[in-house]
Short mmCIF file of C-alpha atoms in Angstrom, two decimals:
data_model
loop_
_atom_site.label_atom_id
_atom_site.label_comp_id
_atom_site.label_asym_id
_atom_site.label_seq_id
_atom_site.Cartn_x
_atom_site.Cartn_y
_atom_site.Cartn_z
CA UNK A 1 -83.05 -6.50 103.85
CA UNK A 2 -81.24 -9.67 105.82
CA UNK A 3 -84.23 -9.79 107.72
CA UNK A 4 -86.72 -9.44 105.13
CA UNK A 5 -85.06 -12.08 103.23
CA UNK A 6 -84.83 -14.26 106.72
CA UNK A 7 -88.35 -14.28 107.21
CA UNK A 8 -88.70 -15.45 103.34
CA UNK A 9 -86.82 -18.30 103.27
CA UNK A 10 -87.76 -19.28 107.15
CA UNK A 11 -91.38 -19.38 105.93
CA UNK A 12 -90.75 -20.82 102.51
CA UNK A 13 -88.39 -23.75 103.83
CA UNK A 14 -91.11 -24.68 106.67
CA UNK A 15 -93.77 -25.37 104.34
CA UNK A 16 -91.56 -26.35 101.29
CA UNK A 17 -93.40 -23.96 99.18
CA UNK A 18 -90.98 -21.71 97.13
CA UNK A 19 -93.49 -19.60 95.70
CA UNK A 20 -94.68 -18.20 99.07
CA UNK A 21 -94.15 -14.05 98.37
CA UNK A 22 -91.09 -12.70 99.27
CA UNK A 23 -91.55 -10.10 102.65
CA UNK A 24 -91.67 -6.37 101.79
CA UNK A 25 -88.90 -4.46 103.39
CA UNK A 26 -91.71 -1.28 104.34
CA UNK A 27 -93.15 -4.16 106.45
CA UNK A 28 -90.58 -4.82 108.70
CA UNK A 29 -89.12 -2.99 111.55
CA UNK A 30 -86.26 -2.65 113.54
CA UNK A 31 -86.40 -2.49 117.05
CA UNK A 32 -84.27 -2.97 120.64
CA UNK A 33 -85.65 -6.35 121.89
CA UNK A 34 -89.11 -6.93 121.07
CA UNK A 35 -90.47 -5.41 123.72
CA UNK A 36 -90.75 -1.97 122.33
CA UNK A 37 -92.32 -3.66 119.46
CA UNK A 38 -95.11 -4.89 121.61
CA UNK A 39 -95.51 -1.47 123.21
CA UNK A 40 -95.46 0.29 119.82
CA UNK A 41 -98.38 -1.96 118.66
CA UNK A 42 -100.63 -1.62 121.73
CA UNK A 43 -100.09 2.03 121.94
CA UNK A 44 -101.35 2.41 117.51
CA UNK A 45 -104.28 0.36 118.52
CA UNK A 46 -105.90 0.84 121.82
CA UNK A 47 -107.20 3.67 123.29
CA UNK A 48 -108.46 3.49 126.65
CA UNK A 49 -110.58 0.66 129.16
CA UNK A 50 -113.06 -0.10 126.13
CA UNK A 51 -110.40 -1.10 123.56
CA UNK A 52 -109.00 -4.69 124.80
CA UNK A 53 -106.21 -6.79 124.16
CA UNK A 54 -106.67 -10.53 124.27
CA UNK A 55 -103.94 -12.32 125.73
CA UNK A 56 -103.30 -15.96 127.11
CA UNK A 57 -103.07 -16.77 130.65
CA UNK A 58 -100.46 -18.28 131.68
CA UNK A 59 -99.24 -14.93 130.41
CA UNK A 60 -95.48 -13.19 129.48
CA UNK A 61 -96.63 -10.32 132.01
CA UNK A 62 -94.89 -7.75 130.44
CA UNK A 63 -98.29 -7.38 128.30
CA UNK A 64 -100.55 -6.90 131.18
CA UNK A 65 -97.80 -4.72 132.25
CA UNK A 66 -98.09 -2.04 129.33
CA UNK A 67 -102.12 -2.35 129.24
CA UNK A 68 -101.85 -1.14 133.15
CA UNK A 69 -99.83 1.19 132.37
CA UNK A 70 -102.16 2.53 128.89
CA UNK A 71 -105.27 2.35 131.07
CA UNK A 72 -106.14 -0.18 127.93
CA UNK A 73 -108.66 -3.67 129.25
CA UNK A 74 -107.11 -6.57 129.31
CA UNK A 75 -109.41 -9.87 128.17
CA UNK A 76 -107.44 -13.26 129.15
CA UNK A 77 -108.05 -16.85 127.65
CA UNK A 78 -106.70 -19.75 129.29
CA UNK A 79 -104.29 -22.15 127.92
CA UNK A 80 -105.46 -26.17 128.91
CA UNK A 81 -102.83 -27.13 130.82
CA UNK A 82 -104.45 -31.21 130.22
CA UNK A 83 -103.65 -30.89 126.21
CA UNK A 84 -100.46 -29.47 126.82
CA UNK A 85 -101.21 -26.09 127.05
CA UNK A 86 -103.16 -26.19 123.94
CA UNK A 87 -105.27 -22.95 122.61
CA UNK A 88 -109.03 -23.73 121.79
CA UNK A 89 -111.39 -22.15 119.67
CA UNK A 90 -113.83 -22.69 122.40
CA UNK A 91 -111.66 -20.53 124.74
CA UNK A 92 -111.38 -17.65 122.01
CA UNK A 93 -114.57 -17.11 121.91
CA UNK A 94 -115.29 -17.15 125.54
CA UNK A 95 -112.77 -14.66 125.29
CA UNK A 96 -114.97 -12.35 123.10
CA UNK A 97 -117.94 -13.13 124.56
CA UNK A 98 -117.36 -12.16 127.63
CA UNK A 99 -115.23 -8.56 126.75
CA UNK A 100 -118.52 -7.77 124.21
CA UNK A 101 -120.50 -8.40 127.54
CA UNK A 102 -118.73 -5.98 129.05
CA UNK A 103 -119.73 -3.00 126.05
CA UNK A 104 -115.66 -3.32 125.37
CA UNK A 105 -114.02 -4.35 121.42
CA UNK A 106 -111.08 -6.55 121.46
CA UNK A 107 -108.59 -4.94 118.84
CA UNK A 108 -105.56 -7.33 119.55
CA UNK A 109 -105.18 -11.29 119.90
CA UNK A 110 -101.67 -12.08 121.15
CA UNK A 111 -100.49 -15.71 120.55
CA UNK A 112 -96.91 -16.47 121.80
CA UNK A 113 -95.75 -19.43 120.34
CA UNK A 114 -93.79 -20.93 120.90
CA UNK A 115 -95.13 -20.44 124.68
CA UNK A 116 -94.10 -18.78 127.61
CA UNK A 117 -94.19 -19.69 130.41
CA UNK A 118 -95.13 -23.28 129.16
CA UNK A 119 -93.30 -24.69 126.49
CA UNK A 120 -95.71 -25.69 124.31
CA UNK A 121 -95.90 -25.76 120.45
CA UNK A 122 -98.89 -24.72 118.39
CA UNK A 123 -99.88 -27.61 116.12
CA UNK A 124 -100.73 -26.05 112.97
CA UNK A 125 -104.59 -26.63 113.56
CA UNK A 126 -104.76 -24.68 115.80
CA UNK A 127 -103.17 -21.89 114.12
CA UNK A 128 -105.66 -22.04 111.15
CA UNK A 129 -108.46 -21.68 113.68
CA UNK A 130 -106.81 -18.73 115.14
CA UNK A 131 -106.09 -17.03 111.95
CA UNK A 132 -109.89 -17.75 111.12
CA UNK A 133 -110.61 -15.96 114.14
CA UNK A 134 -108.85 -13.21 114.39
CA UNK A 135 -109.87 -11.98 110.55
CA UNK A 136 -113.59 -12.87 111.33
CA UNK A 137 -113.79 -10.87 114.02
CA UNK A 138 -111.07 -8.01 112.41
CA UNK A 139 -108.65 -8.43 115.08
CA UNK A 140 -105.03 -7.96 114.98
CA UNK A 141 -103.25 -11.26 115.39
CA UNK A 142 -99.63 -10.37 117.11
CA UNK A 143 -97.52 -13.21 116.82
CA UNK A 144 -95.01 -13.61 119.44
CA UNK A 145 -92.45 -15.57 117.83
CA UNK A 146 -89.65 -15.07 119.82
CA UNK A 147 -88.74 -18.63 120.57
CA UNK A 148 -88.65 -19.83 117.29
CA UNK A 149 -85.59 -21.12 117.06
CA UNK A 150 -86.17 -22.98 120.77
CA UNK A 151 -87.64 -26.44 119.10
CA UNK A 152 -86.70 -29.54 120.68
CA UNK A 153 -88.71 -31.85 118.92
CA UNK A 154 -88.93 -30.39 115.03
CA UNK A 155 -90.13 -33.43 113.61
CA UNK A 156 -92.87 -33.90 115.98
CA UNK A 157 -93.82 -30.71 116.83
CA UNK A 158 -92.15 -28.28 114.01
CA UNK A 159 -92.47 -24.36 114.38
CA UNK A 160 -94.44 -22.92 111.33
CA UNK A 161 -94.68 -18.64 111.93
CA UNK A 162 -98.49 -17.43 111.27
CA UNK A 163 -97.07 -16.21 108.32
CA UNK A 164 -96.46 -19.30 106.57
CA UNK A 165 -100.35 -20.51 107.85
CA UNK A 166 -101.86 -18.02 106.31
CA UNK A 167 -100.53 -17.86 103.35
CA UNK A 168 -100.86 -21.24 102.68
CA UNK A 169 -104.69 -20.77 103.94
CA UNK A 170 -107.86 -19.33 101.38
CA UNK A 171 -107.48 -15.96 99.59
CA UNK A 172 -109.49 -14.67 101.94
CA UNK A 173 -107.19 -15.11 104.76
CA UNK A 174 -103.87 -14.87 103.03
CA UNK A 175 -104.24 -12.14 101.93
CA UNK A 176 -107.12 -10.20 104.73
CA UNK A 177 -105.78 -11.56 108.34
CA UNK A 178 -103.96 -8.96 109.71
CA UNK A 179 -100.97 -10.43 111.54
CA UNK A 180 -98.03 -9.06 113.50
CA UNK A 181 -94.86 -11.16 114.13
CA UNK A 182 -91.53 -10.52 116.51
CA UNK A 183 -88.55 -11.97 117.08
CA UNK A 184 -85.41 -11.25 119.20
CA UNK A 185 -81.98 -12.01 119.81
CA UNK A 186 -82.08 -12.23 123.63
CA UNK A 187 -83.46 -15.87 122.34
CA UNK A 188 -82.50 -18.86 120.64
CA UNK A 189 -78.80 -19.67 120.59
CA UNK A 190 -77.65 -16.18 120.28
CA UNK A 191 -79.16 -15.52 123.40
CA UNK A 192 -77.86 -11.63 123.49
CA UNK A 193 -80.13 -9.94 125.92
CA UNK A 194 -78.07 -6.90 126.61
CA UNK A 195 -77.59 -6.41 122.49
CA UNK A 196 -81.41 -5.30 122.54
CA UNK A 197 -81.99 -6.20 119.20
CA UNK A 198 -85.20 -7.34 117.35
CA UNK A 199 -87.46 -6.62 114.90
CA UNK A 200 -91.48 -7.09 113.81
CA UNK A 201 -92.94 -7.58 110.46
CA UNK A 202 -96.26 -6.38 109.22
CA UNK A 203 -98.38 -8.25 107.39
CA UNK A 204 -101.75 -7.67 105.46
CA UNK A 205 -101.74 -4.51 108.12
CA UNK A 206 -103.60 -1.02 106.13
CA UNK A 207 -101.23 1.49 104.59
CA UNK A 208 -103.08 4.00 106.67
CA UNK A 209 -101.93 1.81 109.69
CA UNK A 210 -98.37 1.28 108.86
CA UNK A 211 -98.23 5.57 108.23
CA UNK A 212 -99.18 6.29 111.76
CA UNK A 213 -96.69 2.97 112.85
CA UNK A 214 -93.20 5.00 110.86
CA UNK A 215 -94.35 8.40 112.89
CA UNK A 216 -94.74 6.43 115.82
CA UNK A 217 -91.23 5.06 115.10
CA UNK A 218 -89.71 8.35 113.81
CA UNK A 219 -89.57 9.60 117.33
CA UNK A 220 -87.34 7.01 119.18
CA UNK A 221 -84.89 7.33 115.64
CA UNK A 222 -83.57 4.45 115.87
CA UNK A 223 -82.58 1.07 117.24
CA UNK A 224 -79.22 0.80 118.50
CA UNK A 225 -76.62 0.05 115.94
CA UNK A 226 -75.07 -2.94 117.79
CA UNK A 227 -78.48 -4.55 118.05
CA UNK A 228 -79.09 -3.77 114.64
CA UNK A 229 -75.89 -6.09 114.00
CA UNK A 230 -76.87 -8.82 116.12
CA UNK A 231 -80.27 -9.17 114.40
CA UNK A 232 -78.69 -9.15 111.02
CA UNK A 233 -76.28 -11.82 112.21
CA UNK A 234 -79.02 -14.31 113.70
CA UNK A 235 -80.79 -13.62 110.66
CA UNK A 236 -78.07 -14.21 108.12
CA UNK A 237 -75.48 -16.32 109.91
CA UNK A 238 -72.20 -17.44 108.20
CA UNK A 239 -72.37 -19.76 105.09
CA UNK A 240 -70.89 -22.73 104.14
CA UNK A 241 -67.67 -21.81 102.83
CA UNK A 242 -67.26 -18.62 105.15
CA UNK A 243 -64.53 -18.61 107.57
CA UNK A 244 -66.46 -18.66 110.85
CA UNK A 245 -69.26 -21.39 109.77
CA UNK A 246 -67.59 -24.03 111.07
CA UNK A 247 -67.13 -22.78 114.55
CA UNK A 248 -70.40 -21.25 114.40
CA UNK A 249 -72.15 -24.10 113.53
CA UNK A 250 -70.72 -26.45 115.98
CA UNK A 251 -70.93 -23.38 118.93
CA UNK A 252 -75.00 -23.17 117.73
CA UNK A 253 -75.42 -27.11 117.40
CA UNK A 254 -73.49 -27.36 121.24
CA UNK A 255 -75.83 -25.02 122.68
CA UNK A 256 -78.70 -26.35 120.68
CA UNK A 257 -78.55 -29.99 122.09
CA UNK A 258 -77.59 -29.06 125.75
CA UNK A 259 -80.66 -27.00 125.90
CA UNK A 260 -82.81 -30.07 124.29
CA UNK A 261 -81.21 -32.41 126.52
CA UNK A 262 -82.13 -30.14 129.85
CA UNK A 263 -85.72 -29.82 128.53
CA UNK A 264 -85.99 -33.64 128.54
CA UNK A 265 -84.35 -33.64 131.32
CA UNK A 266 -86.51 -31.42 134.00
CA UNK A 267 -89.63 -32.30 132.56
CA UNK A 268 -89.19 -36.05 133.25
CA UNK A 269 -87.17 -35.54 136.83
CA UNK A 270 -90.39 -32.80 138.20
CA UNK A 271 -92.62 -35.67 137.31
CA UNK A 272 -91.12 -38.18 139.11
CA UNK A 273 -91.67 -35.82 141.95
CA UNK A 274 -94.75 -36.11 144.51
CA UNK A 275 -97.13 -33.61 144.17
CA UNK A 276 -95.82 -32.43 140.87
CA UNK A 277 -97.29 -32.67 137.13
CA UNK A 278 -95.14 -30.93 134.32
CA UNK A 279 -96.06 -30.86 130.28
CA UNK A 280 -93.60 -31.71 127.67
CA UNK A 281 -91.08 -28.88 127.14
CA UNK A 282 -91.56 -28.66 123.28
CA UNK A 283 -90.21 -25.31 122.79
CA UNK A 284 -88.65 -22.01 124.43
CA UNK A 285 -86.15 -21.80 127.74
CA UNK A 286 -88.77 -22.95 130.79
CA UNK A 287 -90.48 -25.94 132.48
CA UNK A 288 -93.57 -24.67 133.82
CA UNK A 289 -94.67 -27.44 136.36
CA UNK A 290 -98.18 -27.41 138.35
CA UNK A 291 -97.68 -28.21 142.22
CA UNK A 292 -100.11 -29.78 145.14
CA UNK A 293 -99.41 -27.32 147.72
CA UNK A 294 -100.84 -29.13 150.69
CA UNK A 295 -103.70 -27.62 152.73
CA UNK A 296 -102.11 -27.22 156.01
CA UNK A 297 -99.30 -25.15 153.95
CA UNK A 298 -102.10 -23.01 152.15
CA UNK A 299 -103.04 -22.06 156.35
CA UNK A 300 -99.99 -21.68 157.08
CA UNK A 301 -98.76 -19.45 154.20
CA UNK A 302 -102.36 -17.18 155.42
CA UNK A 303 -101.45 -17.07 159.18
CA UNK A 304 -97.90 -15.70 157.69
CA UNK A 305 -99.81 -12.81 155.46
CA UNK A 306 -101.72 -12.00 158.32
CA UNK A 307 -99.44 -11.23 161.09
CA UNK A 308 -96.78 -9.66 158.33
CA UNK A 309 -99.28 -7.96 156.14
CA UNK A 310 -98.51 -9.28 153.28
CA UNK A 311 -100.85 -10.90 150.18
CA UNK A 312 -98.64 -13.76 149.12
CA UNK A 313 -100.53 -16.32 147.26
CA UNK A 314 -99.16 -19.97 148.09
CA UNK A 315 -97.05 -20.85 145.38
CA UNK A 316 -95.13 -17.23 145.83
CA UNK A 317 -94.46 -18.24 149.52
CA UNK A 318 -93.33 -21.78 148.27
CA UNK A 319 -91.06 -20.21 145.90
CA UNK A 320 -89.39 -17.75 148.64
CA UNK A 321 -89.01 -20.80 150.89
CA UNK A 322 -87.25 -22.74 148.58
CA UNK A 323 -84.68 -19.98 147.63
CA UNK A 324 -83.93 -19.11 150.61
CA UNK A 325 -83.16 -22.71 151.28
CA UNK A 326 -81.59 -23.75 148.01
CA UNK A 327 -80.22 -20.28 146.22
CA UNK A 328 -82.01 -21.39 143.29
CA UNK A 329 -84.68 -18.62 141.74
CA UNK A 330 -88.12 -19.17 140.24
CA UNK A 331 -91.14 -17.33 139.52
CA UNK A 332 -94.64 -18.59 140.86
CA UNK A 333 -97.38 -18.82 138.61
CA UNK A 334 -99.23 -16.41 140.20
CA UNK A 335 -97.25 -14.20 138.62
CA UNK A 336 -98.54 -15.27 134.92
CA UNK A 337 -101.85 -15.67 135.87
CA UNK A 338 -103.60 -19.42 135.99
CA UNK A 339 -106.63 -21.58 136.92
CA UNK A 340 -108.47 -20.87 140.14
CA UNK A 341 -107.06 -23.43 142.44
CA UNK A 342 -104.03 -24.51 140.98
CA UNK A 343 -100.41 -23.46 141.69
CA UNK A 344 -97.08 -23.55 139.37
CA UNK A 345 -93.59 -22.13 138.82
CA UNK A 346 -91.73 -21.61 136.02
CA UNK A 347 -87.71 -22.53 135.60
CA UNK A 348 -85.37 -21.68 133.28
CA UNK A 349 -83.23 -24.49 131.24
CA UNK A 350 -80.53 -22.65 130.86
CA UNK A 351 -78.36 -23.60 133.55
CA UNK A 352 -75.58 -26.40 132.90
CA UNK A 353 -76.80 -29.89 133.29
CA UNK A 354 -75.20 -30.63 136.47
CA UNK A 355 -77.23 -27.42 137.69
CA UNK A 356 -80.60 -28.85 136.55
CA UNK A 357 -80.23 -31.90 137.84
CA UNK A 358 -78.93 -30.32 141.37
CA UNK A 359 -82.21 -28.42 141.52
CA UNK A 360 -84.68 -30.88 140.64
CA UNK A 361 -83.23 -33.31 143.74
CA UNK A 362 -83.24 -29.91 145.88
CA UNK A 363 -87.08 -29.50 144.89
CA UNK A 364 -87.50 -33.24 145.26
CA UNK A 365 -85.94 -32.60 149.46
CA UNK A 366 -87.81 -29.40 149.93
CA UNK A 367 -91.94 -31.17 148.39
CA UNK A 368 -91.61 -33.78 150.60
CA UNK A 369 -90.34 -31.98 154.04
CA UNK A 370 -93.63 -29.87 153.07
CA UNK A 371 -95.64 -33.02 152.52
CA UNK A 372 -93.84 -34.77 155.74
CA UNK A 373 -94.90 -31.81 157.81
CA UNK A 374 -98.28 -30.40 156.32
CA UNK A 375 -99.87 -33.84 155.11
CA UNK A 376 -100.28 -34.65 151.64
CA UNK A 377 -103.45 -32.38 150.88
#
């Protein structure tokens, strides 16, 4: 019920509509993390290399991960890195195209917004044209919301769930678009990974759907009661009035405008770097810059592979290199998948200020003894 009555007021407070319908507690779901949400949903709706799920590259790879693992396809659709990571039409139904080329049905479009690895924001065009597109071709939309309380910018760029779009959109997709949305509290301010707690919500999904969904759930019997707890919490935190909201407010609001200050922060530090580019960081926990790895480094990082035997692409190498130099851990964006040619890494904001600000001056050192050494390109 506190999350059924979260997701309510969430959705009716974004678009200032207080006669959006209230969320049916049969919808929604409770779960350990999303994660097993996610794998819950791919294993009810694919079955085997034909059935594919469409997801966005740069990708969170723990869906590639479980279609691997299913023996499900896998259909990616790249992000454009020049609008901010923005999600096209035009790359949706490239998407399609090419998996209906291929004799192979796309059952699932998943959307994470706001984005990981990239930070970006969905403006709320673009998430009418994806809600056209996923009911006009009968796909499931599944909504990675996970981040949605990681908005740095709310006026500019506010988070609005698919939800909210849709109902807000024609009859015909309000009520037709079949739409599956998670959330977590490893996220936000909470930020309790080890609680495993989460939930999704269905929405417009068939009865006969949602049967097969509770057996499916039935045999894991139950999240975790502590995580259970913690979801309840971040979705019903103390009032106005209650004992705690004072120190939970300011403890939420402290943690809230470090992390906005840090995503200001690295984005505008990386760019002042040589040989770096890095989008706004609108949303989430990450900075997800795009690097000029210079040629002679590309050879080098090959000439490595080949007497080692190993297949590290160029940004992975980069990425060792620097932590064994620095300490400081990233992930190269070979690891999410990206554009032929082009290399990135993503960071977390997390760490204190003094931290972030330590690590972009370490990249800043360790770019240009790469650039001093292997030329510029």
């Amino acid at each position: 019920r506190d999350v059924a009555d979260y997701i309510t007021e969430r959705d009716r407070t974004a678009t200032g509509n207080p006669s959006l319908p209230s969320v049916d507690i049969e919808n929604v779901y409770m779960t350990e993390g999303s994660s097993p949400g996610v794998k819950m949903m791919l294993q009810l709706v694919l079955d085997g290399e034909k059935d594919t799920c469409m997801i966005p590259i740069p990708q969170y790879p723990l869906y590639s991960a479980v279609l691997t693992i299913m023996g499900a396809g896998v259909s990616p659709y790249y992000l454009d890195e020049k609008t901010n990571w923005g999600l096209s039409l035009e790359s949706l139904n490239k998407c399609y195209a090419d998996a209906v080329a291929k004799n192979s049905t796309p059952r699932i479009l998943v959307v994470v917004n706001p984005g990981n690895p990239t930070g970006q924001i969905l403006e709320k065009s673009q998430m009418v044209d994806i809600i056209k597109f996923a009911h006009d071709h009968k796909i499931i939309l599944l909504a990675d919301e996970v981040y949605q309380a990681n908005v740095y910018e709310p006026e500019k760029h506010p988070f609005f769930s698919f939800r909210a779009v849709a109902l807000e959109m024609e009859e015909t997709y309000a009520k037709n678009t079949m739409i599956v949305s998670l959330h977590t509290v490893s996220k936000g301010m909470l930020a309790e990974c080890g609680r495993r707690g989460g939930y999704f919500e269905l929405f417009n999904i068939p009865h006969i759907l949602n049967d097969q969904l509770l057996k499916m759930a039935a045999i894991n019997l139950c999240a975790n009661v502590n995580g259970q707890l913690m979801t309840a919490l971040m979705c019903q935190p103390p009032k106005k009035g209650d004992f705690s909201f004072e120190s939970y407010t300011k403890e939420e609001m402290d943690i809230y405008h470090s992390l906005q200050k840090k995503a200001i922060l690295v984005a505008r530090d990386l760019n002042t770097i040589e040989g770096f580019s890095c989008t706004v960081v609108d949303g989430a926990m990450y900075a997800y810059p795009q690097i000029t790895i210079p040629k002679g480094y590309v050879t080098y990082n090959e000439e490595l592979n080949t007497k080692a035997q190993t297949n590290y692409a160029p940004d992975t190498r980069w990425c060792l290199e620097f932590l064994e130099r620095t300490g400081f851990v990233l992930v190269a964006g070979s690891g999410f998948g990206q554009e032929e040619g082009t290399f990135h890494f993503r960071t977390t904001i997390l760490p204190a200020v003094e931290d972030m600000q330590r690590f972009t001056e370490e990249v800043r050192k360790f770019q240009g003894e790469l650039i001093s050494k292997y030329g510029k390109n």
